[in-house]
Short mmCIF file of N, CA and C in Angstrom, two decimals:
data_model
loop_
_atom_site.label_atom_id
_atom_site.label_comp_id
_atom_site.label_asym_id
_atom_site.label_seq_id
_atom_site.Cartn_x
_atom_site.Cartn_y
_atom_site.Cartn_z
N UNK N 1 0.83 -1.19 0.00
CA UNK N 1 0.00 0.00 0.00
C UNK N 1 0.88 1.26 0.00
N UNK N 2 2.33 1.33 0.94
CA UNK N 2 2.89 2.36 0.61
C UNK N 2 3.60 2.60 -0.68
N UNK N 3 3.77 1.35 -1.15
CA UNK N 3 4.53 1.85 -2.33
C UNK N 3 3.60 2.14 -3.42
N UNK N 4 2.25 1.83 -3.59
CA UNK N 4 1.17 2.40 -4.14
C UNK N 4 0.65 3.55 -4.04
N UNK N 5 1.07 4.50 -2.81
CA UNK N 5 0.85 5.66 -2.51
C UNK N 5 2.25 6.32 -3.25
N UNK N 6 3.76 5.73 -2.98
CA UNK N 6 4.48 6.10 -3.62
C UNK N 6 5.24 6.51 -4.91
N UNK N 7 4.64 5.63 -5.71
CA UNK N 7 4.45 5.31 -7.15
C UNK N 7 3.07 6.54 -7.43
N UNK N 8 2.47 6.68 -6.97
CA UNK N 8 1.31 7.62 -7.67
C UNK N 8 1.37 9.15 -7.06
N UNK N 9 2.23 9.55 -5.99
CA UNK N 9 2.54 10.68 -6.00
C UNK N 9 3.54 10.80 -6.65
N UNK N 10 4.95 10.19 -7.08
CA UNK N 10 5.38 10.31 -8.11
C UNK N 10 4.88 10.88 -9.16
N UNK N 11 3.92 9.81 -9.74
CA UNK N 11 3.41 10.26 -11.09
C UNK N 11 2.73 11.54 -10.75
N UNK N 12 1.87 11.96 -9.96
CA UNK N 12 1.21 13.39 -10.13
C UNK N 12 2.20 14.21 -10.10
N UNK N 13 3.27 14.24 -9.83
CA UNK N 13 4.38 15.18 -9.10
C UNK N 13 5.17 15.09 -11.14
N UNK N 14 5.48 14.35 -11.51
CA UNK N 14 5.38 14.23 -12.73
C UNK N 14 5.11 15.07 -13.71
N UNK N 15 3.56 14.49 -13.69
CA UNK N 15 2.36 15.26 -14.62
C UNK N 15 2.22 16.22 -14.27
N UNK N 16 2.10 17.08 -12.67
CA UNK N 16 2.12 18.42 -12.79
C UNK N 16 3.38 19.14 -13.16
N UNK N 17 4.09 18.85 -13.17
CA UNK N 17 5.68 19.45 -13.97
C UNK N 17 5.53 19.57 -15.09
N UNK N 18 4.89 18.63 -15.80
CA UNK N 18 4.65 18.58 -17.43
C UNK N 18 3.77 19.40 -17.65
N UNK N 19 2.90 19.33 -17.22
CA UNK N 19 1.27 20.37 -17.51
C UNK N 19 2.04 21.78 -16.90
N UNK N 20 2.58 21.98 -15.78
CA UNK N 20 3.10 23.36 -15.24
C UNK N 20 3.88 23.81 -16.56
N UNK N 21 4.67 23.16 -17.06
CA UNK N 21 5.55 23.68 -18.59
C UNK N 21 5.03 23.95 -19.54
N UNK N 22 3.98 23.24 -20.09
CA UNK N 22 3.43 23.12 -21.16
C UNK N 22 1.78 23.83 -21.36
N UNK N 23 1.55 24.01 -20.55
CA UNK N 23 0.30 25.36 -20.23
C UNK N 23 0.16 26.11 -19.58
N UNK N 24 -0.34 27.08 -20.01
CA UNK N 24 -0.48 28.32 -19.91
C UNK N 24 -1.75 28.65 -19.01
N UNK N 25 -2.87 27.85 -19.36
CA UNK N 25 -4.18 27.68 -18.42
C UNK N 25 -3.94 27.10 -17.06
N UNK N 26 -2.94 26.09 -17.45
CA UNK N 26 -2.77 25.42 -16.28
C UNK N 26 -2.15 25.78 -14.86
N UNK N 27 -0.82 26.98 -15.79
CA UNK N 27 0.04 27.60 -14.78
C UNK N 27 -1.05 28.45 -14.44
N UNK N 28 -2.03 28.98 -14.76
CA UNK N 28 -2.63 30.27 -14.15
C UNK N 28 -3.99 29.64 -13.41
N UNK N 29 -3.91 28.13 -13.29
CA UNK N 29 -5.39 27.71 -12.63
C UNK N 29 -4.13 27.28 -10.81
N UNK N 30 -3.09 27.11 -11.22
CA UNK N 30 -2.23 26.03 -10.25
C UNK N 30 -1.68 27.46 -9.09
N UNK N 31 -1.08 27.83 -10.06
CA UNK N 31 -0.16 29.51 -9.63
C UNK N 31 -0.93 30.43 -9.33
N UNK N 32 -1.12 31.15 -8.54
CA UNK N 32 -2.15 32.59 -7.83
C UNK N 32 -1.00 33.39 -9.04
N UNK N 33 -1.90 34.67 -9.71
CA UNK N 33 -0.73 35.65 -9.93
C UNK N 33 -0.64 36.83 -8.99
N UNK N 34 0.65 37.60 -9.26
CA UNK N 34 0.62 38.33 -8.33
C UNK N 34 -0.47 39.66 -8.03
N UNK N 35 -0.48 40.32 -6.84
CA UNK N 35 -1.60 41.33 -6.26
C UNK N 35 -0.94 42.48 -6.28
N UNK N 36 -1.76 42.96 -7.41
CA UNK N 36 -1.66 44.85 -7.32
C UNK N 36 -1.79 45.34 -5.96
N UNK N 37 -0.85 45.72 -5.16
CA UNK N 37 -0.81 46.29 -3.66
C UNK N 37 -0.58 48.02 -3.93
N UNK N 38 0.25 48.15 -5.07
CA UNK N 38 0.25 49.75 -5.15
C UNK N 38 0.17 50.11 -6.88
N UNK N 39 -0.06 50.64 -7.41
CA UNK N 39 -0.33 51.18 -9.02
C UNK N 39 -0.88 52.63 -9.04
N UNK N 40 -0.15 52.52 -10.41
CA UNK N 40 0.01 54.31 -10.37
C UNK N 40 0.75 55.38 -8.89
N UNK N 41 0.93 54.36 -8.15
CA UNK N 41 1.45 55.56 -6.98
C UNK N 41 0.13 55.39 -6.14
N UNK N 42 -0.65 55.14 -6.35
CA UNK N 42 -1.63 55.08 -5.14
C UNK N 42 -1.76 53.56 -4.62
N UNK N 43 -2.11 53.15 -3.16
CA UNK N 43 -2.36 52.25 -2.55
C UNK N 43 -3.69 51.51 -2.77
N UNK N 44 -3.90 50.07 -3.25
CA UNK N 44 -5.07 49.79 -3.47
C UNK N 44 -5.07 48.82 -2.31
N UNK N 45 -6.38 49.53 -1.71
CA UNK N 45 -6.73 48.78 0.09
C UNK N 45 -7.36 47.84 -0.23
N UNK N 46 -8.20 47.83 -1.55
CA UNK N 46 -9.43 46.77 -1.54
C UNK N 46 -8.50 44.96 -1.66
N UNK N 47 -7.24 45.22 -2.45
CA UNK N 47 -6.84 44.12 -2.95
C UNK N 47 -5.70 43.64 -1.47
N UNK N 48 -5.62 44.88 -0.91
CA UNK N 48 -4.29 44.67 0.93
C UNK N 48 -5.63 43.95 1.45
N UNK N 49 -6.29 44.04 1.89
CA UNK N 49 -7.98 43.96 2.88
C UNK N 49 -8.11 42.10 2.25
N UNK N 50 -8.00 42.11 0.96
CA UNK N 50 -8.52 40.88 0.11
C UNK N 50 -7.12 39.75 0.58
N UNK N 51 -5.93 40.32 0.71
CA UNK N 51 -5.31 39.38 0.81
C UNK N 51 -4.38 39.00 2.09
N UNK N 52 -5.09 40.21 3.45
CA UNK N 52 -4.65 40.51 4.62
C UNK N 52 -3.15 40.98 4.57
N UNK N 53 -2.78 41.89 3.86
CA UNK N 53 -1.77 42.95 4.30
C UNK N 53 -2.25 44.40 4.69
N UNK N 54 -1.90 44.35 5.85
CA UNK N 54 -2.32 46.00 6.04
C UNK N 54 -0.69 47.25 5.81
N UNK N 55 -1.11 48.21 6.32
CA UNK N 55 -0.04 49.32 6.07
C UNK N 55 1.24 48.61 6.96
N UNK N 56 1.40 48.14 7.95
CA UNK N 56 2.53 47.70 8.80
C UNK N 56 3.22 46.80 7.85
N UNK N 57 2.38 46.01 7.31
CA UNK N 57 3.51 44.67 6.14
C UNK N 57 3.97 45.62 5.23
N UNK N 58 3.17 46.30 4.77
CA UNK N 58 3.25 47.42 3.80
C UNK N 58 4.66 48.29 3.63
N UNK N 59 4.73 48.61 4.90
CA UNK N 59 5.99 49.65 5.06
C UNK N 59 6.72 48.42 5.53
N UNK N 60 6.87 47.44 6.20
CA UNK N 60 8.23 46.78 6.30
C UNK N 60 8.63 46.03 5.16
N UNK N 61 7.87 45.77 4.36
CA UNK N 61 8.18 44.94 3.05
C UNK N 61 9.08 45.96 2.41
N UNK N 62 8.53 47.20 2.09
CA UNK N 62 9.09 48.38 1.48
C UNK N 62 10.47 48.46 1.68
N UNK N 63 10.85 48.75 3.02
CA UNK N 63 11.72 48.80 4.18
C UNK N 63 12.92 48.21 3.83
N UNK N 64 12.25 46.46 3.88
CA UNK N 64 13.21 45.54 2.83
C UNK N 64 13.80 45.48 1.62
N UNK N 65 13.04 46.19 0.88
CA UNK N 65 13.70 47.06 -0.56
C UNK N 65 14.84 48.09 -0.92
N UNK N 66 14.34 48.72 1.08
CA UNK N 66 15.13 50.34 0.64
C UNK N 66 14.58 51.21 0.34
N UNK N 67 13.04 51.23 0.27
CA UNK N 67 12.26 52.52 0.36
C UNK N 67 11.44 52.65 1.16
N UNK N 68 11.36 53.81 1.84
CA UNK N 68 11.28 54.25 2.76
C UNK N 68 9.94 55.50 2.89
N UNK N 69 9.96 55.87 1.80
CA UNK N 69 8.45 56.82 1.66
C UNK N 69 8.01 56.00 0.14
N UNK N 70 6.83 55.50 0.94
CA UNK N 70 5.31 54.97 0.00
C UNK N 70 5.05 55.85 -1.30
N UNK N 71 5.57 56.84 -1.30
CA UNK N 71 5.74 58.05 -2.25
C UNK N 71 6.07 58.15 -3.52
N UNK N 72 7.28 57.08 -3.13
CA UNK N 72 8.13 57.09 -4.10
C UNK N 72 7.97 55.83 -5.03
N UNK N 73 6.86 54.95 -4.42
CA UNK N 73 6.52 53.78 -5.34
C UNK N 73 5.18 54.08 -6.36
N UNK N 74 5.69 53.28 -7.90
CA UNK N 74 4.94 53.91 -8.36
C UNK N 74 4.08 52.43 -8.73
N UNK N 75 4.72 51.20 -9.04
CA UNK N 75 4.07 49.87 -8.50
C UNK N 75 4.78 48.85 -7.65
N UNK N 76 3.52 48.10 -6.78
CA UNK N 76 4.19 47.21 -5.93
C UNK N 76 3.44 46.02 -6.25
N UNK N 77 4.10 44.81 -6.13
CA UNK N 77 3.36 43.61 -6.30
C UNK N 77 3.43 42.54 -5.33
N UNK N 78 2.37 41.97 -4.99
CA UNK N 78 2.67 41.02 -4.31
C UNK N 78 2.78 39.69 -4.80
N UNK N 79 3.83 39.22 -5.16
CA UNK N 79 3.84 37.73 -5.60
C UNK N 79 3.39 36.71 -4.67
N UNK N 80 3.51 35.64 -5.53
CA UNK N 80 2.54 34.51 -5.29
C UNK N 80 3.34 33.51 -3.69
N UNK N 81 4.60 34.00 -3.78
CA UNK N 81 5.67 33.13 -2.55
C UNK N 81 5.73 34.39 -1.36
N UNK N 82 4.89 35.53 -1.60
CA UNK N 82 4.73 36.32 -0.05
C UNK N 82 5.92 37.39 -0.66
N UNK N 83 6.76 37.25 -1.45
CA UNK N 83 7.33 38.69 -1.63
C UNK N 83 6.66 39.68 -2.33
N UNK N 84 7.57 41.37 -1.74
CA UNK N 84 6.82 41.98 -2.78
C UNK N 84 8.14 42.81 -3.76
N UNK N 85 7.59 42.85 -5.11
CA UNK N 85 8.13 43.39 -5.85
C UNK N 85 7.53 44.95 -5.90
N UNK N 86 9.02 45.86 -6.31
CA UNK N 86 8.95 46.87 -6.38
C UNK N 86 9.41 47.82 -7.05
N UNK N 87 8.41 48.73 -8.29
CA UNK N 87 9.03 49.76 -8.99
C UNK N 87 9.23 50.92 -8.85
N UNK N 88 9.93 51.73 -8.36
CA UNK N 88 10.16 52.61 -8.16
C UNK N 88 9.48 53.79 -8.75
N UNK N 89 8.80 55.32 -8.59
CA UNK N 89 8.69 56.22 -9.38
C UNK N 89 10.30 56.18 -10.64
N UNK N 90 10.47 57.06 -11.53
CA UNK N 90 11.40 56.84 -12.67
C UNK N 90 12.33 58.08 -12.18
N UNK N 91 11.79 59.01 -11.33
CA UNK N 91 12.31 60.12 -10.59
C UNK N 91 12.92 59.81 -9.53
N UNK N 92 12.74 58.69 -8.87
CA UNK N 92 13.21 58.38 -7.75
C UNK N 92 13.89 56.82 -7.87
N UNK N 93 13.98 56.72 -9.11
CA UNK N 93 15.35 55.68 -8.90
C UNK N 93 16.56 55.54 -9.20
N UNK N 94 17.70 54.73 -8.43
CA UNK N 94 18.80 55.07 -8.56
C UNK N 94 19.23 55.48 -10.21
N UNK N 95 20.62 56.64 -9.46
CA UNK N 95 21.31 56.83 -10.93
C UNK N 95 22.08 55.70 -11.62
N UNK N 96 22.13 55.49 -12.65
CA UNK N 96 23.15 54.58 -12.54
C UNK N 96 24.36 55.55 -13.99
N UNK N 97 25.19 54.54 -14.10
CA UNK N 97 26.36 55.15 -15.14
C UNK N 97 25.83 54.92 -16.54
N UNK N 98 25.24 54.09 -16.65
CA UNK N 98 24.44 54.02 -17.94
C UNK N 98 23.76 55.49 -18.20
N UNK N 99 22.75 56.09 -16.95
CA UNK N 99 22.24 57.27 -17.24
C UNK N 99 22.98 58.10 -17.59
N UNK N 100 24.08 58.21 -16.99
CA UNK N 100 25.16 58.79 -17.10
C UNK N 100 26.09 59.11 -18.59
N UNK N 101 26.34 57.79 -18.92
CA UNK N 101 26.69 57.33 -20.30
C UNK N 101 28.10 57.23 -20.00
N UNK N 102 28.62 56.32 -18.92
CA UNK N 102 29.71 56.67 -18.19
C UNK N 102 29.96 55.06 -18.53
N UNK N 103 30.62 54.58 -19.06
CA UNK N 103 31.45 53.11 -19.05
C UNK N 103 32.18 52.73 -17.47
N UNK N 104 31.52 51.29 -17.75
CA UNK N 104 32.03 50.86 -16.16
C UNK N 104 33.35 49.79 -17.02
N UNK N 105 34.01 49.39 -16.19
CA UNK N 105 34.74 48.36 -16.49
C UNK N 105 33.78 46.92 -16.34
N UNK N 106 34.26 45.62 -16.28
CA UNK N 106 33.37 44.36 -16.69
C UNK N 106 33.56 43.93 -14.56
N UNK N 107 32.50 43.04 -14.53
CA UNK N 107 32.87 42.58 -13.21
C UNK N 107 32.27 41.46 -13.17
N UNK N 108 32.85 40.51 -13.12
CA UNK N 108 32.35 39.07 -12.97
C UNK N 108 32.00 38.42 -11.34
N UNK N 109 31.85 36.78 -11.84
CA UNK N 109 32.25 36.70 -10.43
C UNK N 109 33.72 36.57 -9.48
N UNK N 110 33.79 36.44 -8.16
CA UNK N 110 34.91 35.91 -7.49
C UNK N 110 34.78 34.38 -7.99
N UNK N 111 36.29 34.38 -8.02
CA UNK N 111 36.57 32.73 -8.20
C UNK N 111 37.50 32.37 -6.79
N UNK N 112 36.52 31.69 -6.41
CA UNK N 112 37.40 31.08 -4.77
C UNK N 112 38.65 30.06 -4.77
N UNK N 113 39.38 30.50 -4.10
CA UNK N 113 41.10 30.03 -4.38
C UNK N 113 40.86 29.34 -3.08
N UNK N 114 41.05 29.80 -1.58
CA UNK N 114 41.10 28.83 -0.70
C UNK N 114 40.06 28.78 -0.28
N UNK N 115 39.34 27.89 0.32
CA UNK N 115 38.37 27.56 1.53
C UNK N 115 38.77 26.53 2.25
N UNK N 116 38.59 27.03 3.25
CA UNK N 116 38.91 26.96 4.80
C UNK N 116 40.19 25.81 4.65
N UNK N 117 41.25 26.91 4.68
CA UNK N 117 42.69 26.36 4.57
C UNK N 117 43.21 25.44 3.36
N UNK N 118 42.41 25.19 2.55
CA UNK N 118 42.43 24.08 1.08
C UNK N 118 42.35 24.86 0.09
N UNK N 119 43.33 25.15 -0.68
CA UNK N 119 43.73 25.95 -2.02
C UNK N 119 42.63 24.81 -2.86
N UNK N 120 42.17 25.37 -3.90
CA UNK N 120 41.44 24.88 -4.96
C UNK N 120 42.11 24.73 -6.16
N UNK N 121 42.79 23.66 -6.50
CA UNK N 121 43.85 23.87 -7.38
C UNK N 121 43.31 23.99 -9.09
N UNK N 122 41.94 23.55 -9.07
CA UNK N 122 41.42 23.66 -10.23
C UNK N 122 41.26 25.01 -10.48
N UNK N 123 40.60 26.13 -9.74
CA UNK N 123 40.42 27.23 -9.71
C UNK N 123 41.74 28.58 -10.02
N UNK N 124 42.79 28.03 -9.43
CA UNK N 124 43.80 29.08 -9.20
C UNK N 124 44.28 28.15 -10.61
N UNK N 125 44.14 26.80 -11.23
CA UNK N 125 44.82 26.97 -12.54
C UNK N 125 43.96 27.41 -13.47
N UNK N 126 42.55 27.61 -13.30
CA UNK N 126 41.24 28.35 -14.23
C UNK N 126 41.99 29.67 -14.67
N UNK N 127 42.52 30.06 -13.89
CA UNK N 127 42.70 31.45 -14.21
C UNK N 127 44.32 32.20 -14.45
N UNK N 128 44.93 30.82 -14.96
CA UNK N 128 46.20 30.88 -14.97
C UNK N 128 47.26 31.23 -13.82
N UNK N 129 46.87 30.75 -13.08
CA UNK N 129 47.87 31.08 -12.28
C UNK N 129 48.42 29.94 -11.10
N UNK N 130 49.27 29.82 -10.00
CA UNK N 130 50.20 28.99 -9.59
C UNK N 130 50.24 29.38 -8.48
N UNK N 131 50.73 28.15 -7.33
CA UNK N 131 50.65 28.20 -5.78
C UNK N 131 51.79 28.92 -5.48
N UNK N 132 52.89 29.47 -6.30
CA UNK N 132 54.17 30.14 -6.53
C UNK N 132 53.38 31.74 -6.19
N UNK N 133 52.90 32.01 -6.88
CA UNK N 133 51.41 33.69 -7.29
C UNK N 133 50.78 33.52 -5.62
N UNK N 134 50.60 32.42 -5.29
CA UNK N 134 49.79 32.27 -4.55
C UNK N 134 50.46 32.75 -3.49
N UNK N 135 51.16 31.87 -2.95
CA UNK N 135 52.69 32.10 -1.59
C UNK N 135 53.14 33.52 -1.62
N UNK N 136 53.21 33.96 -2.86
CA UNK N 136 53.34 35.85 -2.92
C UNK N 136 52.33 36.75 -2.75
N UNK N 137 50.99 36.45 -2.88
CA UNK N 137 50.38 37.23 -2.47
C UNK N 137 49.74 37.35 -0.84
N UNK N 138 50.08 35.92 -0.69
CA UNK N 138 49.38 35.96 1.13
C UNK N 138 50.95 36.04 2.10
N UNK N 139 51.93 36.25 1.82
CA UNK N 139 52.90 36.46 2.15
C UNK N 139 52.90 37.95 2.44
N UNK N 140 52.38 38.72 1.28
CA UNK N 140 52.28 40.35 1.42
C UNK N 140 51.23 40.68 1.99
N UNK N 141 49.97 39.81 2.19
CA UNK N 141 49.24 39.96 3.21
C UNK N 141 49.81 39.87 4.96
N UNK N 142 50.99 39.26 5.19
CA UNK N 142 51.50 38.97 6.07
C UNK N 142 51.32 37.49 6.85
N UNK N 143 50.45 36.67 5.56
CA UNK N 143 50.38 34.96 5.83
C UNK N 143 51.23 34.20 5.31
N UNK N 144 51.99 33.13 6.38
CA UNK N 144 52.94 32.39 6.07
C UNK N 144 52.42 31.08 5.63
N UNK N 145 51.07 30.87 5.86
CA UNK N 145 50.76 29.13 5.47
C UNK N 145 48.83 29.25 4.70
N UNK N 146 48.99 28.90 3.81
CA UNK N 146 47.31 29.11 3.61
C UNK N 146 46.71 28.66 4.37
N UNK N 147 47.03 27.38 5.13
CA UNK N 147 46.22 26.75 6.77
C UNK N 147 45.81 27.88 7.22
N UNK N 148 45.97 29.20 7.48
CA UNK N 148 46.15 30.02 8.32
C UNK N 148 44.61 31.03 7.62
N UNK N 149 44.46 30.65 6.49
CA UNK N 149 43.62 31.62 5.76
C UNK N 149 42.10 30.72 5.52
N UNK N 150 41.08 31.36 5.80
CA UNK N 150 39.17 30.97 6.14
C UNK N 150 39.07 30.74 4.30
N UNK N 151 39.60 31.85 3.62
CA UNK N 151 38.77 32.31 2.93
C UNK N 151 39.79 33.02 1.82
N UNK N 152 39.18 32.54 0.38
CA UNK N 152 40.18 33.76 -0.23
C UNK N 152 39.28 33.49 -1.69
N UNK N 153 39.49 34.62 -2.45
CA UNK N 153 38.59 34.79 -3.67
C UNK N 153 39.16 35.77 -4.13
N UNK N 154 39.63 35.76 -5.70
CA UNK N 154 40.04 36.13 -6.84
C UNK N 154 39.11 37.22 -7.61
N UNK N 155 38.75 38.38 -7.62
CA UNK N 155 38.17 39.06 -8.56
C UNK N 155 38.08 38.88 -10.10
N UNK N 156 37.56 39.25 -11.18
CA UNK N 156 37.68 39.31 -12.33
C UNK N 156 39.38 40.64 -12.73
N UNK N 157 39.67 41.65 -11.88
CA UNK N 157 40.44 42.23 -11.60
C UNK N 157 41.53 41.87 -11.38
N UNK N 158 41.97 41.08 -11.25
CA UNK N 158 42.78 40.06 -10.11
C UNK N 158 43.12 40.82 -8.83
N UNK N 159 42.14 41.23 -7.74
CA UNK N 159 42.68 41.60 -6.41
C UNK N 159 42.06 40.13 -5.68
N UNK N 160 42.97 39.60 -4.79
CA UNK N 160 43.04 39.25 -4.04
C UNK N 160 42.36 38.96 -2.45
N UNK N 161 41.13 38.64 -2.28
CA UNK N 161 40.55 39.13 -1.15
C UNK N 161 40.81 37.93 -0.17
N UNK N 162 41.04 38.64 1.31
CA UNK N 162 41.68 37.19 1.73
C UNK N 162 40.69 37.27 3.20
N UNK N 163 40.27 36.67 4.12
CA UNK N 163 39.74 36.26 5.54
C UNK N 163 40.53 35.55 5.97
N UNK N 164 41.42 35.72 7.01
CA UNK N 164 41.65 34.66 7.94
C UNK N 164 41.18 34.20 8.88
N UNK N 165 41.57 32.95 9.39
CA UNK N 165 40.85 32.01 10.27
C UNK N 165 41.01 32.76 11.74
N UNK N 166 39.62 32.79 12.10
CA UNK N 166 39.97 33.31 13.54
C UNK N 166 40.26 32.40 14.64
N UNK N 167 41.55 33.23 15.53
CA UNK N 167 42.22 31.56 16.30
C UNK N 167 42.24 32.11 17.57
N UNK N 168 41.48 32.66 17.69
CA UNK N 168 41.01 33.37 19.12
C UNK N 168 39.75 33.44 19.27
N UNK N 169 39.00 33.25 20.33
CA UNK N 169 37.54 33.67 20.67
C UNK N 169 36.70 34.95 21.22
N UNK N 170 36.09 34.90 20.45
CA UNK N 170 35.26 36.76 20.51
C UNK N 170 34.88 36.46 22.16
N UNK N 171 35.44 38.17 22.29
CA UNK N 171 35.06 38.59 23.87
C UNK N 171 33.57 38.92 23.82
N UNK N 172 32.75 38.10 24.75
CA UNK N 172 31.30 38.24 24.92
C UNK N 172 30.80 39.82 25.19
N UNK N 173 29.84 40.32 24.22
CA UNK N 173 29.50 41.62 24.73
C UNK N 173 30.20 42.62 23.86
N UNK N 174 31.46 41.89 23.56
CA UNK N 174 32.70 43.13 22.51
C UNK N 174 31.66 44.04 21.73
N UNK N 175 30.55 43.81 20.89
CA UNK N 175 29.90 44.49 20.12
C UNK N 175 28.72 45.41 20.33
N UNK N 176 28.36 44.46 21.86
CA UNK N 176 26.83 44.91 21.85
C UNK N 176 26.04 44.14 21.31
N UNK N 177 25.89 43.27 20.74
CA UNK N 177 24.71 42.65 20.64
C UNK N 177 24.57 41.26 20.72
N UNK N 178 25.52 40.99 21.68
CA UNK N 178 24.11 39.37 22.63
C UNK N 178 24.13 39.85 23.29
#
């Protein structure tokens, strides 16, 4: 009997993957879409009221974005997994260098060289380079053994970012907050 229960949630688990891909009716009978919470700049209460967000979720969701006056949104959405998406007025969003017409240089990702004391030897030869490069740069950091280093990651730049292992224990209270 369990493996009859097992075998047939399988298959639904299956078939709804297939039907979720392959329609369009289906994704929109299965999937809630998301809730107009703000448009045009004004707050629509009828659809907050309909789906129990009041002004408090309202402004901390915001909050979570980085905006800070309701003002400045010109739509908000509430998706279907509880987040909310958010567009900014066109006046009130960041500048960027594009607006600008200002060329950035390229920035990829970090490529991680050590973790936690273990050089990645595939990685540091990805990018041409050698445990020789290596020994020189954490040397001028003032590290004698990569054992000694948490953490280290390679820019598209090639800088060097390094964490070492902490080999002492945090004084309780040092910060303020436990």
């Amino acid at each position: 009997a369990a493996a009859v229960a097992l075998v047939t949630l399988t298959f639904l688990t299956v078939i709804t993957d297939f039907l979720h891909t392959r329609s369009i009716l289906f994704t929109k009978l299965v999937d809630s879409e998301p809730i107009v919470i703000i448009e045009n700049g004004k707050i629509n209460n009828q659809n907050m009221a309909r789906v129990r967000f009041n002004l408090e979720d309202l402004s901390k969701a915001l909050r979570e974005k980085n905006v800070f006056n309701i003002a400045d949104v010109e739509f908000a959405l509430l998706e279907n997994d509880g987040r909310l998406s958010v567009l900014r007025k066109s006046q009130k969003q960041p500048l960027t260098p594009a607006d600008m017409k200002i060329s950035t240089p390229y920035t990829g990702l970090t490529r991680d060289i050590i973790v936690d004391g273990r050089v990645l030897e595939e990685n540091l030869e990805g990018v041409n380079l050698d445990r020789e490069w290596l020994a020189t740069q954490l040397i001028q950091q003032g590290i004698k053994d990569e054992q000694e280093v948490f953490y280290a990651g390679l820019d598209t730049i090639g800088n060097l970012y390094v964490s070492k292992k902490k080999l002492i224990h945090e004084q309780e209270g040092k910060y303020g907050i436990e």
